[in-house]
Structure formats: structure tokens, C-alpha cells
XYZ file of C-alpha atoms in Angstrom:
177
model
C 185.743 -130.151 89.301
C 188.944 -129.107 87.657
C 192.224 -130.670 89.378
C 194.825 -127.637 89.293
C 196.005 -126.015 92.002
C 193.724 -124.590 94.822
C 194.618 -122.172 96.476
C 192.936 -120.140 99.498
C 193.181 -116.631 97.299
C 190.918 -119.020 94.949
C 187.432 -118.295 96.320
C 185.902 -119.963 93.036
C 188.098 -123.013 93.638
C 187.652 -123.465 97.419
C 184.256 -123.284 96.885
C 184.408 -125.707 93.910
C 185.775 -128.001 96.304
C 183.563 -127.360 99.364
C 180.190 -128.029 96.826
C 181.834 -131.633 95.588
C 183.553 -132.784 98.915
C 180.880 -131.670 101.404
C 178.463 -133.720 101.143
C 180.410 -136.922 101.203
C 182.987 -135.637 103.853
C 179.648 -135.692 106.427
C 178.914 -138.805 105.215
C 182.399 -140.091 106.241
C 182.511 -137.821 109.553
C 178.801 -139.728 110.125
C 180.776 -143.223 110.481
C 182.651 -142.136 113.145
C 180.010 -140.255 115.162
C 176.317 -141.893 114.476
C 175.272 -138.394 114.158
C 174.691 -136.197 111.239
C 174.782 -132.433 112.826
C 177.545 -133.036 115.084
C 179.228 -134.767 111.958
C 177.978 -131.390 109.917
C 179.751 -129.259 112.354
C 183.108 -131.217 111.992
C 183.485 -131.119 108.439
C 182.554 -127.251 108.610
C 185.276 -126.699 111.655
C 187.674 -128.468 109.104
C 186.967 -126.586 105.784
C 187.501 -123.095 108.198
C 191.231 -124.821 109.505
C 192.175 -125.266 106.301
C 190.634 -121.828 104.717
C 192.150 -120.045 107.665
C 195.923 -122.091 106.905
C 196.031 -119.676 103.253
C 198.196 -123.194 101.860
C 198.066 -123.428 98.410
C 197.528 -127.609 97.436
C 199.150 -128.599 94.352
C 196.119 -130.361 92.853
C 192.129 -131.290 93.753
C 193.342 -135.028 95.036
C 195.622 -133.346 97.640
C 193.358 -131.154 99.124
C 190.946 -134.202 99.372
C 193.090 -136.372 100.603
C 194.090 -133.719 103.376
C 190.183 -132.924 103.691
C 189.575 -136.489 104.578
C 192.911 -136.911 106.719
C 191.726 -134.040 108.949
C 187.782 -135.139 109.313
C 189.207 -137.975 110.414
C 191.213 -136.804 113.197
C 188.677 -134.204 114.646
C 185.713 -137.493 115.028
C 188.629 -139.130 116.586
C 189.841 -136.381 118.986
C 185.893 -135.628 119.274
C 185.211 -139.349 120.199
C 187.737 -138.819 122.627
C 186.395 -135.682 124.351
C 185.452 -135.370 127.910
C 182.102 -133.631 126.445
C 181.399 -136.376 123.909
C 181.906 -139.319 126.462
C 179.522 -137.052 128.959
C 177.116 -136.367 126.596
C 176.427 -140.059 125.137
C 175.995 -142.581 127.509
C 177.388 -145.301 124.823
C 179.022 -148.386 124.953
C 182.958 -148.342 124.729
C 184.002 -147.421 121.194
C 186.687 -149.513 119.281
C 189.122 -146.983 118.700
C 191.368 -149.805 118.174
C 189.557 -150.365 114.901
C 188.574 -146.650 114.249
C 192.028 -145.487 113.972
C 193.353 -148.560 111.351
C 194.172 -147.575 108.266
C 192.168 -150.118 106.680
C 188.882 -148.717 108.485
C 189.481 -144.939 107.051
C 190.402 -146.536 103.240
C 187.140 -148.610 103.578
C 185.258 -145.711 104.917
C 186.457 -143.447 102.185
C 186.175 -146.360 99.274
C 182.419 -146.554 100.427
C 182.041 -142.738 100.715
C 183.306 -142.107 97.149
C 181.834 -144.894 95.627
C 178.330 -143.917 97.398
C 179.061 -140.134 96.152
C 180.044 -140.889 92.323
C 176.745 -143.299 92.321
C 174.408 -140.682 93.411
C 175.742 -138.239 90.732
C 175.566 -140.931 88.265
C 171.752 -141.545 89.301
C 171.182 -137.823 89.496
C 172.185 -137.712 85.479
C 169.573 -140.249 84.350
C 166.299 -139.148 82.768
C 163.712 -138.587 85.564
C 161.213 -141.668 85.296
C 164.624 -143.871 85.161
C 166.076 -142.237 88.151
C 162.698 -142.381 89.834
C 162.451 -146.282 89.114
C 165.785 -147.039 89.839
C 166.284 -144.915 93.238
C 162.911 -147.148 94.024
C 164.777 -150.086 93.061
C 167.512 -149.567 95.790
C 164.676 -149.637 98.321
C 164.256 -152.836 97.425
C 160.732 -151.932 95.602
C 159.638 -154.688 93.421
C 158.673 -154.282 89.949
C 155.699 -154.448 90.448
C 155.652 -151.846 93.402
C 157.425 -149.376 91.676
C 154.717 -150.101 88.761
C 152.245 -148.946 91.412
C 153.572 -146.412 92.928
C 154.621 -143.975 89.565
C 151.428 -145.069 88.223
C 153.439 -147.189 85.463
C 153.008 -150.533 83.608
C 155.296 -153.183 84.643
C 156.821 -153.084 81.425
C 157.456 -149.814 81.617
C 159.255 -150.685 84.879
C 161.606 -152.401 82.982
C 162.275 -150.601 80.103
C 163.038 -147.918 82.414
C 166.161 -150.443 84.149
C 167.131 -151.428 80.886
C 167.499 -147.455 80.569
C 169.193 -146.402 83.792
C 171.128 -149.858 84.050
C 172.585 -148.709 80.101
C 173.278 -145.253 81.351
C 174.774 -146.323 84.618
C 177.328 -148.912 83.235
C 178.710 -146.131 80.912
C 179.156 -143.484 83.455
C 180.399 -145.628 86.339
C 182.540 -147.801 83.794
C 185.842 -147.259 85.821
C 184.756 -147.724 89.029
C 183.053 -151.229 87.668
C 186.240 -152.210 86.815
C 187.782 -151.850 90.401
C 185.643 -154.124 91.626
């Protein structure tokens, strides 16, 4: 994803930026809402606002950060709605805590963290990404050793693998935390 300019004219570039934000923008929309397709919707109804604006954004981080921004404030105003609140039958939502800065920078943290993760794991060779995604389900070695039809060993040369691999292409993010 290059980080010049985007600009609506752009179709290459808004679509650049539609492919690598989507999927983690419903993500983020889904911690507001509980709900995937409604979250879906949102983040679509947003990238059309800002398609239909024709604002050129001086870099990728911008438009993100707008992206993000605005996602935000439609869960909110949709939380809000007389439709939502007849629809679900929910108990009271802390909008108190939904609207704090510090919830949406979390949110977004885990989001993009989550999102560079998953394209980090996506890289690796297949039996290490198989063994590690199997891993995060809390498979044991054994167990994972079973289910690809694997030796244990195997099992572990495969983490030493991904675990080698994932260090080097999540390096700066390691070093946040």
C-alpha cells in the first residue's frame, strides 16, 4: 500500500485502500455492534461518504485515520438509533465508555495489530502457517501432530520456522510492546 496522496479521481488508489482497510475496519465496526453484517454495512455506507465527498487526503495514514474516525461515529449514531434500540432487546450500552478516546485507540491498537498479524501469518510457508494458526487455537503439539498427519517433531520444527519468520516481519510492532 503506497502512502501518497489518494485521491477520489484515483480509482486504483481508493481501491488500494478499500482491499487493506476493509477488512479490519469491520472488525473495528464489530466492537461496537456484536454483529458482523450490520458492522459490514457500516463500513460500506462509510467508504461511499467518503467516495461520494471527491476530497483528495494528503497521504494513506490520513485517509485511515478519517476511515476509522467516521466508522466510529456511524456504530455510535447507529447504537443510538430508534431502529437499533427496537430491534435488539439488549441491556443498556456504556456509551460512556464507547465514546472515550481511550476505548477507540484500544480498539484500533487491537484491530491493527490483529490485521498486520494475520498478513504476517498469511506469508509463512503453508505447513508453518497451518501449525501455527492451530497453535492459536490453543492445539497442543501433539494435536496439531494429529491432526496434519505430522510427527511431533515436525510440530516443532515447524514453530521454530513460523516463530523465526514472524519475529522478523512483526519486528516493529514487537518493539511497541
Amino acid at each position: 500500500m503506497s502512502t501518497g496522496q489518494v485521491h477520489r479521481a484515483s480509482m486504483v488508489g481508493f481501491k488500494s485502500v478499500f482491499e487493506t482497510l476493509y477488512p479490519s475496519l469491520c472488525l473495528f465496526a464489530n466492537t461496537y455492534l456484536s454483529d458482523m453484517d450490520t458492522s459490514k454495512d457500516i463500513v460500506q455506507e462509510v467508504f461511499i461518504k467518503i467516495w461520494e465527498r471527491d476530497t483528495p487526503y494528503p497521504n494513506f495514514y490520513a485517509i485511515k485515520s478519517l476511515l476509522y474516525t467516521a466508522v466510529k461515529n456511524r456504530c455510535l449514531d447507529y447504537l443510538k438509533s430508534k431502529y437499533h434500540r427496537s430491534i435488539v432487546q439488549s441491556p443498556a450500552i456504556d456509551f460512556d465508555h464507547m465514546v472515550t478516546d481511550d476505548f477507540f485507540y484500544t480498539q484500533v491498537t487491537l484491530i491493527d495489530t490483529y490485521a498486520q498479524l494475520e498478513r504476517a501469518i498469511k506469508q509463512l510457508p503453508k505447513k508453518s502457517e497451518a501449525v501455527i494458526r492451530l497453535t492459536l487455537n490453543a492445539y497442543t503439539n501433539t494435536e496439531i501432530a494429529e491432526a496434519l498427519c505430522i510427527s511431533k517433531n515436525t510440530v516443532k520444527s515447524q514453530k521454530r520456522i513460523a516463530y523465526k519468520k514472524l519475529r522478523q516481519a512483526l519486528g516493529s510492532l514487537l518493539n511497541i510492546f
